[in-house]
Coordinates of C-alpha atoms and ligand atoms in Angstrom, one line a residue:
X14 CA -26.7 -36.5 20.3
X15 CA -25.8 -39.6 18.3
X16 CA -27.5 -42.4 16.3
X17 CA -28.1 -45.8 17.1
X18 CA -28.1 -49.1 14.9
X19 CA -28.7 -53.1 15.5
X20 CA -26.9 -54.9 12.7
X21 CA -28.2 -59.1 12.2
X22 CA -28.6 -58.7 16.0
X23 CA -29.1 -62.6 17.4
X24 CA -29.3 -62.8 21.6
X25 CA -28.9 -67.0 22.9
X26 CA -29.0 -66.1 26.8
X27 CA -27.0 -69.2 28.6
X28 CA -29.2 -72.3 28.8
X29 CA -30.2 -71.9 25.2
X30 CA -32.8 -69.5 25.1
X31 CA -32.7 -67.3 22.2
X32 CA -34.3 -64.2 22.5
X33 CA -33.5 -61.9 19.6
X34 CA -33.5 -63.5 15.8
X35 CA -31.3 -61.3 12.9
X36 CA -32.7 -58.1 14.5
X37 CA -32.0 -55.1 12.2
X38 CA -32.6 -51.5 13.3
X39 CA -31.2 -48.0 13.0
X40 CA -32.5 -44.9 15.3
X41 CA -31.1 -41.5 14.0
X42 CA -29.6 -39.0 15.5
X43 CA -32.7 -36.9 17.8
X44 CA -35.3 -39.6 16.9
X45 CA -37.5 -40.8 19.0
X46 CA -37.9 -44.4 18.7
X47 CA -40.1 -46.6 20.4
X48 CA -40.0 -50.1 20.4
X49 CA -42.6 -52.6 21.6
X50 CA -44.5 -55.9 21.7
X51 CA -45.8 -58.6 24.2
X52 CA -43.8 -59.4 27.7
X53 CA -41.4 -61.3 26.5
X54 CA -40.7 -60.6 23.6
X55 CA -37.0 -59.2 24.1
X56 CA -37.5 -55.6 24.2
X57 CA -35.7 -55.4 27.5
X58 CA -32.8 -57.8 26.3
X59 CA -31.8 -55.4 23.4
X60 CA -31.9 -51.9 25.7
X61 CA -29.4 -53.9 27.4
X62 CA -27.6 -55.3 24.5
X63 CA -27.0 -51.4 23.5
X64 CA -25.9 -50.3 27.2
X65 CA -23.5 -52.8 27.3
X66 CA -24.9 -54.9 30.6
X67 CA -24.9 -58.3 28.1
X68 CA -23.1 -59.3 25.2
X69 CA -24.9 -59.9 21.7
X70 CA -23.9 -63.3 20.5
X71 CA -24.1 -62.1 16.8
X72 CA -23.9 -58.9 14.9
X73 CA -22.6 -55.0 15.6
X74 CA -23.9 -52.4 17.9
X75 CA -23.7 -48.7 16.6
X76 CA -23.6 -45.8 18.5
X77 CA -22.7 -42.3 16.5
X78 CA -21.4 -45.0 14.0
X79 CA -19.1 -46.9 16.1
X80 CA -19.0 -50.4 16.7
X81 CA -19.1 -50.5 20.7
X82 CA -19.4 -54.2 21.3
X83 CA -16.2 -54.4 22.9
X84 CA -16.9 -51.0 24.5
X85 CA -17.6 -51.5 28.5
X86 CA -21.6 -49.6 29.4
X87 CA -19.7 -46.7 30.9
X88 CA -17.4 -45.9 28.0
X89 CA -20.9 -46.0 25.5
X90 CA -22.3 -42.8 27.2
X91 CA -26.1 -44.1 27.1
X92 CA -28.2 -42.7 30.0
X93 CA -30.7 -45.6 30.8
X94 CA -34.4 -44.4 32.7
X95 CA -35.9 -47.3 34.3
X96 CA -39.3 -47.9 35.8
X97 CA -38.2 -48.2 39.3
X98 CA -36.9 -45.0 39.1
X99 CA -33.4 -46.2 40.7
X100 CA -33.5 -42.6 42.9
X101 CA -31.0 -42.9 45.9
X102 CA -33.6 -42.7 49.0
X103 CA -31.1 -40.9 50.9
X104 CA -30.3 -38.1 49.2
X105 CA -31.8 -36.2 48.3
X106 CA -33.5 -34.0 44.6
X107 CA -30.2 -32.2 44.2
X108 CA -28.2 -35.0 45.6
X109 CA -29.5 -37.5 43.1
X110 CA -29.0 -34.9 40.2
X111 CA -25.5 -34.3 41.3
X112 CA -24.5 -37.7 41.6
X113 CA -23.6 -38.7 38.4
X114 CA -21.5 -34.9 37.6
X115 CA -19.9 -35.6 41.2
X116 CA -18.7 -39.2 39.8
X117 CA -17.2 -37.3 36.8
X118 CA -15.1 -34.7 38.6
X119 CA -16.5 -32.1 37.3
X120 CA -15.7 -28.4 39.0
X121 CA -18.3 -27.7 41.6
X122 CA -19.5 -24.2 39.7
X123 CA -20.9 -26.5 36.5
X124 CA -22.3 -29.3 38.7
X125 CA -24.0 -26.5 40.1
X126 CA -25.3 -25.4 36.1
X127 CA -26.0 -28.2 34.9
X128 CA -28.2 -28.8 37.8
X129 CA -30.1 -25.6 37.9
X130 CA -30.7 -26.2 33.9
X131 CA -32.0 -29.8 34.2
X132 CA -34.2 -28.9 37.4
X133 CA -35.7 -25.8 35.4
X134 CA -35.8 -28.1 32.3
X135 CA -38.5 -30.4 34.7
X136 CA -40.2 -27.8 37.0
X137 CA -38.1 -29.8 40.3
X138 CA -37.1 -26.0 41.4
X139 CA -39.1 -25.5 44.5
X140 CA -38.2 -30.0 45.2
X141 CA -34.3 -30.0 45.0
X142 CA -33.8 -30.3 48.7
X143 CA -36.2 -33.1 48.9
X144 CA -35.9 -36.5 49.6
X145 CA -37.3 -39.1 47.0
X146 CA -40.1 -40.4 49.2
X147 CA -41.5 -36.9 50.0
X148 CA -42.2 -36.6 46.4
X149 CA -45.2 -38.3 44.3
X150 CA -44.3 -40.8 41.6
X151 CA -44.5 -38.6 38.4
X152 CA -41.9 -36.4 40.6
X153 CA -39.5 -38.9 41.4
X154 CA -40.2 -40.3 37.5
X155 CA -39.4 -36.5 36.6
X156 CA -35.9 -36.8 38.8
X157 CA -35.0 -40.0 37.0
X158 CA -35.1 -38.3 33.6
X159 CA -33.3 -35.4 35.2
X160 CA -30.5 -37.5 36.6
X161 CA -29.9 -39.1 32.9
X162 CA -30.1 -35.1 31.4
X163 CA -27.4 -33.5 33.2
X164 CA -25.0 -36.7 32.1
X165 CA -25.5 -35.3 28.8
X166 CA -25.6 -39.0 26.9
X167 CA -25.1 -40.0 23.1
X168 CA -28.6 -41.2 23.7
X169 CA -31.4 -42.1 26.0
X170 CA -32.3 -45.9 26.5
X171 CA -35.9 -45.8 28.7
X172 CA -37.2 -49.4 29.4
X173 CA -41.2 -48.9 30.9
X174 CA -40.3 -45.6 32.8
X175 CA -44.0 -44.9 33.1
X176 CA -45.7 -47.9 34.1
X177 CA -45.3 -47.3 38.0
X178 CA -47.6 -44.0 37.7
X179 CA -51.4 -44.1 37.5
X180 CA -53.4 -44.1 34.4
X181 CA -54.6 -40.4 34.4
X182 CA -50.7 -39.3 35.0
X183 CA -49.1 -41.6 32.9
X184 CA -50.9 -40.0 30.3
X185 CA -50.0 -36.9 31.5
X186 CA -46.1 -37.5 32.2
X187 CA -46.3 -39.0 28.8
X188 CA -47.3 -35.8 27.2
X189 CA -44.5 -33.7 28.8
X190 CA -42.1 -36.4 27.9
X191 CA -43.0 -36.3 24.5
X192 CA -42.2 -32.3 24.6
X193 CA -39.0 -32.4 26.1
X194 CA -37.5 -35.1 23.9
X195 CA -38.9 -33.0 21.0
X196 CA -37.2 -29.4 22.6
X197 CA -34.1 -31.4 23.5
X198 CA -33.9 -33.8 20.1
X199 CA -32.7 -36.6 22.2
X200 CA -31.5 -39.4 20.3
X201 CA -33.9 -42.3 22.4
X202 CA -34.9 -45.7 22.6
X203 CA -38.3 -46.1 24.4
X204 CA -39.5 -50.0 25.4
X205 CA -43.3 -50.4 26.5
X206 CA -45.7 -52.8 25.8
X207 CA -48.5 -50.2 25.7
X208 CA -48.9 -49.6 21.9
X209 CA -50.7 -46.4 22.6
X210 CA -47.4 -44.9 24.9
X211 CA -45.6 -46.2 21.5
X212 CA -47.9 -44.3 19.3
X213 CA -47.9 -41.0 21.2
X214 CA -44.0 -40.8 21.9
X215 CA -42.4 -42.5 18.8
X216 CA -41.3 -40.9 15.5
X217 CA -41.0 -44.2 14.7
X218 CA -42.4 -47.2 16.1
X219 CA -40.9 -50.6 16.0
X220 CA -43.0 -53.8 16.6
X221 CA -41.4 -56.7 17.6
X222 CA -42.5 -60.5 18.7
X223 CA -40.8 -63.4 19.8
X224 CA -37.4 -62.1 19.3
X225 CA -38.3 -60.5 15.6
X226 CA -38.7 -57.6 14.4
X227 CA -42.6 -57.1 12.6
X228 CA -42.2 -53.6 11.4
X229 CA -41.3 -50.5 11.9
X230 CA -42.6 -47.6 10.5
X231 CA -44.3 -43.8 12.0
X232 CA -47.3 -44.5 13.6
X233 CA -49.8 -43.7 11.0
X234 CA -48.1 -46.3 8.8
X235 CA -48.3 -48.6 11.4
X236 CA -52.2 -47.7 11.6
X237 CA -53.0 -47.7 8.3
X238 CA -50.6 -50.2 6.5
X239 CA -49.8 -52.3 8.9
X240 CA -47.1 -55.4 7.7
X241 CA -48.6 -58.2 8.9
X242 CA -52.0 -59.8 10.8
X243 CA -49.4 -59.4 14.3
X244 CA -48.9 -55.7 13.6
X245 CA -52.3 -55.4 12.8
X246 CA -53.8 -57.3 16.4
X247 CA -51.6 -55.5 17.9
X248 CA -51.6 -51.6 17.1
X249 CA -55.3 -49.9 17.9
X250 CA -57.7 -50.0 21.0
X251 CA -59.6 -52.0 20.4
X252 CA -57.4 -53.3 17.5
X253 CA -58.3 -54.3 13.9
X254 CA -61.1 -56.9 13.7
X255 CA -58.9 -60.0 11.6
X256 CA -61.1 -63.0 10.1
X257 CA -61.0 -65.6 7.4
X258 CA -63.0 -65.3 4.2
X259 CA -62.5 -65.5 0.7
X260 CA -63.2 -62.9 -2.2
X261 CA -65.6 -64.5 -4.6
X262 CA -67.6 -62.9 -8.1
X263 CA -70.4 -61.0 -7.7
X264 CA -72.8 -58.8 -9.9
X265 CA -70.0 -58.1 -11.9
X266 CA -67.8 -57.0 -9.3
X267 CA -66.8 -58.6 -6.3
X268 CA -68.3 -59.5 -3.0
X269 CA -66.9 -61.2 0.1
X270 CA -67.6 -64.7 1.2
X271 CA -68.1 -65.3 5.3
X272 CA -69.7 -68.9 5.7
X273 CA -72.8 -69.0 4.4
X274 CA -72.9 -64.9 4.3
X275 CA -72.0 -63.3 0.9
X276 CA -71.6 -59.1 1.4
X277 CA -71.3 -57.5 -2.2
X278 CA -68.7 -54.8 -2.1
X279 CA -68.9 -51.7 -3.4
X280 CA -65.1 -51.2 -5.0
X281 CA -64.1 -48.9 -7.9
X282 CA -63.3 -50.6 -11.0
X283 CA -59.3 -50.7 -10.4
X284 CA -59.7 -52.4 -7.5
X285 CA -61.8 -55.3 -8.4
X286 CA -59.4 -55.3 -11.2
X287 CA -56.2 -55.8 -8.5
X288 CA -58.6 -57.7 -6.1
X289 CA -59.3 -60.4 -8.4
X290 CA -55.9 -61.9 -8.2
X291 CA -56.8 -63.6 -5.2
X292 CA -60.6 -64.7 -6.4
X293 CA -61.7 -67.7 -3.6
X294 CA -58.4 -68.0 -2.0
X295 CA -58.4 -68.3 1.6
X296 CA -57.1 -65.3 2.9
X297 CA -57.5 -63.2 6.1
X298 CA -59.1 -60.2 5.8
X299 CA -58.8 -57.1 8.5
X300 CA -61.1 -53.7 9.1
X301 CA -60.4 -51.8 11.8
X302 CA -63.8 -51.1 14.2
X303 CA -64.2 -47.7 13.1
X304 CA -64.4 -48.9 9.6
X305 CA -67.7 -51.4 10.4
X306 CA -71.1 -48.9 10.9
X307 CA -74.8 -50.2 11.3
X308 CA -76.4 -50.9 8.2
X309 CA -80.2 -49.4 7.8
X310 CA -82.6 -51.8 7.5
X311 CA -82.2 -51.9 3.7
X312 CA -78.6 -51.9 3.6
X313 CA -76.0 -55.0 2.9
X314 CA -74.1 -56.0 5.8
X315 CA -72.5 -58.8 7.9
X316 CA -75.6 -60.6 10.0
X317 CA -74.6 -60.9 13.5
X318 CA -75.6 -60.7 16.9
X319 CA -75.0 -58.2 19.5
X320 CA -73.1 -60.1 22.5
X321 CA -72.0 -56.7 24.4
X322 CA -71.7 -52.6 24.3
X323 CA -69.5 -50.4 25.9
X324 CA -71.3 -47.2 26.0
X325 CA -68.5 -44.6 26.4
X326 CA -70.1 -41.3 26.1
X327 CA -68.5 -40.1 22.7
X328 CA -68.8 -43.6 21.0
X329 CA -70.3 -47.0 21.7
X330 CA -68.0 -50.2 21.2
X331 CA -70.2 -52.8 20.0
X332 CA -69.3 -56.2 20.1
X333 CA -70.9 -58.9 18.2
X334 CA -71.1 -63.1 17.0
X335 CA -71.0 -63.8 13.0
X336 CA -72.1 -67.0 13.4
X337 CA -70.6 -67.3 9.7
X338 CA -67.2 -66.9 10.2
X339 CA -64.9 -69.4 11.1
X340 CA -64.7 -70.5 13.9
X341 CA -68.2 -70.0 14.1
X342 CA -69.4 -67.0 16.6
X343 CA -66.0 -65.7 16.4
X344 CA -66.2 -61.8 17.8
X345 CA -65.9 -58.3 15.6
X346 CA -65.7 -55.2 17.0
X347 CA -67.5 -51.7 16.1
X348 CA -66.8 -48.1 16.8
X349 CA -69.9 -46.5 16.7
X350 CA -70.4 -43.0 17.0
X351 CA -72.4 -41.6 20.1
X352 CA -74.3 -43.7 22.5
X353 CA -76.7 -45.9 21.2
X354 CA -78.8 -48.3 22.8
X355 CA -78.0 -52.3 22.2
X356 CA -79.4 -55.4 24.5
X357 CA -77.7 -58.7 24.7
X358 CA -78.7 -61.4 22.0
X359 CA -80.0 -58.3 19.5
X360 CA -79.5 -59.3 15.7
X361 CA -77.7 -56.3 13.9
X362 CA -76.3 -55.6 10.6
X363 CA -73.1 -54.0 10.2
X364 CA -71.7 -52.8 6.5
X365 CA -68.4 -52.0 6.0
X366 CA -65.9 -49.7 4.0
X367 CA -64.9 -52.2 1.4
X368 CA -61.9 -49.8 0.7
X369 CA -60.9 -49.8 3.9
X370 CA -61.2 -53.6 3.6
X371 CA -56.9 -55.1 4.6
X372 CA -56.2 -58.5 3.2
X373 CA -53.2 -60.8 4.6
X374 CA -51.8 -64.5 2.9
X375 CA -51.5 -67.5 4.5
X376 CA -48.2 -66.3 5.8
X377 CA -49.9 -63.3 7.7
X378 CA -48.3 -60.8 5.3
X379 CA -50.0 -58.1 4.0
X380 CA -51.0 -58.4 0.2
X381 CA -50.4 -55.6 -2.0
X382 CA -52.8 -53.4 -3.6
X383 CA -55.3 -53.5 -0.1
X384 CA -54.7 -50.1 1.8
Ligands
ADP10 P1 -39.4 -58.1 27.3 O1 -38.5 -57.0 27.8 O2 -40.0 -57.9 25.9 O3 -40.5 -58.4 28.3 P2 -37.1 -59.7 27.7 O4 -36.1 -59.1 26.8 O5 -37.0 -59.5 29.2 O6 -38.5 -59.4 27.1 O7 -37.0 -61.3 27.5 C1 -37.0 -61.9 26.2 C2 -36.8 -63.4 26.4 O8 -35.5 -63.7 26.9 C3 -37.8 -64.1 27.3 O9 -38.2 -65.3 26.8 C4 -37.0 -64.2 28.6 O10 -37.5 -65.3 29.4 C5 -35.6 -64.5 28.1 N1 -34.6 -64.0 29.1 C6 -34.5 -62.7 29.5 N2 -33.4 -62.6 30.3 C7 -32.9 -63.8 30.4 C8 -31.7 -64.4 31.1 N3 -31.0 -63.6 31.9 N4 -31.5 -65.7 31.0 C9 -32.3 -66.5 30.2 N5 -33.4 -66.0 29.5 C10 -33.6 -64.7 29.6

């Protein structure tokens, strides 16, 4: 397959609206990219920007190295999967399969291959002779991906082609998806909004909001380091817990200021060392729910009170009120282990893993020397 590339990308639709800002990207050739972020934030408008159904108002287009700005969408050779499937409704499995070899010419004996390979390739053998509506939507979903196959493309552009399924198939469409792209090292471009269809498909993942790109990075990057305070709202379920506070001297070391609320943290001697750069600024800090646990009834922790649980059989998402932080009775999140019991209005204690402990500037970028 081939590689793709956005170079200074900017997008003004007509009327004014800009919807892409400088937007700099390469996928490589057999990667797996997938790019998402909020409704709206132009995800669809650059798929189309590389299939060539709307002009870029600034920058190059790549694909296998060319420039294809100038090129029209059927001379870039980009197979595009939709979420409305776009199946013909009256023809039918092998019909819709054939269509786009039959537009090519191609002799009737490798229409006929190419077919039989694609359908095997998807498990639609025993379906090719029926018509879309007699099949169930991760079929027809499965067809779609079959049709753009046997075109044999320089790269796959997919905008949402799950979200029409149900939850329970979605996941497991998503799963087969993931395998065939692997088998097949399809050079693709995958737009959702669901950051966890982003984390489970993606060799890369590419956040983007309001028309610019956050960061991209493989998903455990993402997880673990991510760029900014956006990345890090954005990535995780629930995502990481993001509040004000300041770092401020204590016992020697350091400890960290919410409010009226000062929670001593335990830090090797490196750390307090890099930390104390940023003594009493105001900064936002970030731990990820996982990273928060229930402090004993001797143990240091952020006071708050309990204001839901979700009790989910494996682990218990507590929520709680720090009536310390600003603005007051703003909300953290826990992932507890297990099920354990909480009641509305309960006072807890929850201690966290100071190393684990992200810290962002004013600017919402993430500081150095935090994980
Ligand atoms: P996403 O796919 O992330 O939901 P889009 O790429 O569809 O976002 O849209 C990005 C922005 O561009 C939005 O503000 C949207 O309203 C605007 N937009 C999209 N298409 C057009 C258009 N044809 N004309 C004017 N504005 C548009």
């Amino acid at each position: 397959m081939a590689s793709l590339a956005f170079e200074h990308i900017d997008k003004t639709y007509p009327g004014g609206t800009q919807a892409i800002f400088d937007f700099n990207l390469a996928v490589a050739d057999g990667e797996v990219l997938a790019l998402v972020g909020p409704s709206g934030c132009g995800k669809s408008t650059l798929l189309r920007l590389l299939a060539g159904l709307d002009d870029a108002t600034r920058g190059d287009l790549r694909i296998g190295g060319e420039v294809v700005n100038d090129l029209p969408p059927q001379r870039r050779n980009v197979a595009m999967v939709f979420q409305d499937y776009a199946l013909y409704p009256h023809m039918t499995v092998r019909g819709n399969l054939e269509f786009p070899l039959k537009m090519r010419n191609l002799p009737r004996a490798e229409i006929a291959r190419q077919v039989a390979w694609a359908a095997e390739l998807l498990g639609l053998d025993g379906l090719l002779d029926r018509l879309p509506r007699q099949l169930s939507g991760g079929q027809r979903q499965r067809v779609a991906m079959g049709r753009a196959l046997v075109r044999q493309p320089a790269a796959f552009l997919m905008d949402e082609p799950l979200s029409n399924l149900d939850a329970r198939l979605r996941v497991q469409i998503r799963a087969e998806l993931s395998e065939l792209l692997d088998r097949l090292g399809a050079t693709t471009l995958y737009v959702t909004h669901d950051q966890a269809e982003a984390m489970t498909l993606g060799d890369r993942v590419a956040v983007l909001d309001c028309g610019r790109l956050q960061q991209a990075a493989p998903p455990q990057i993402l997880y673990e380091q991510p760029a900014n305070t956006f990345v890090a709202g954005f990535i995780g379920n629930p995502p990481m817990n993001l509040f004000p506070a300041r770092l401020t001297a204590a016992d020697g070391g350091l400890g960290l200021r919410l409010g009226e609320q000062t929670l001593p943290l335990a830090l090797s001697t490196a750390v307090v060392e890099r930390w104390r750069a940023w003594l009493d600024a105001p900064l936002t800090f970030g731990v990820r729910p996982e990273h928060l646990h229930l402090a004993g009834d001797d143990g240091e922790g952020v006071r708050a009170t309990v204001s839901d649980a979700e009790y989910l059989g494996h682990e218990t998402l507590l929520h709680v009120r720090v009536d310390d932080l600003d603005p007051p009775g703003a909300a953290l999140v826990a992932r507890l282990p297990g099920i354990r019991p909480f009641h509305k209005g309960e006072a807890v204690c929850l201690s966290l893993d100071a190393a684990r402990l992200h810290g962002f500037g004013p600017d919402g970028k993430a500081l150095d020397g935090f994980c």
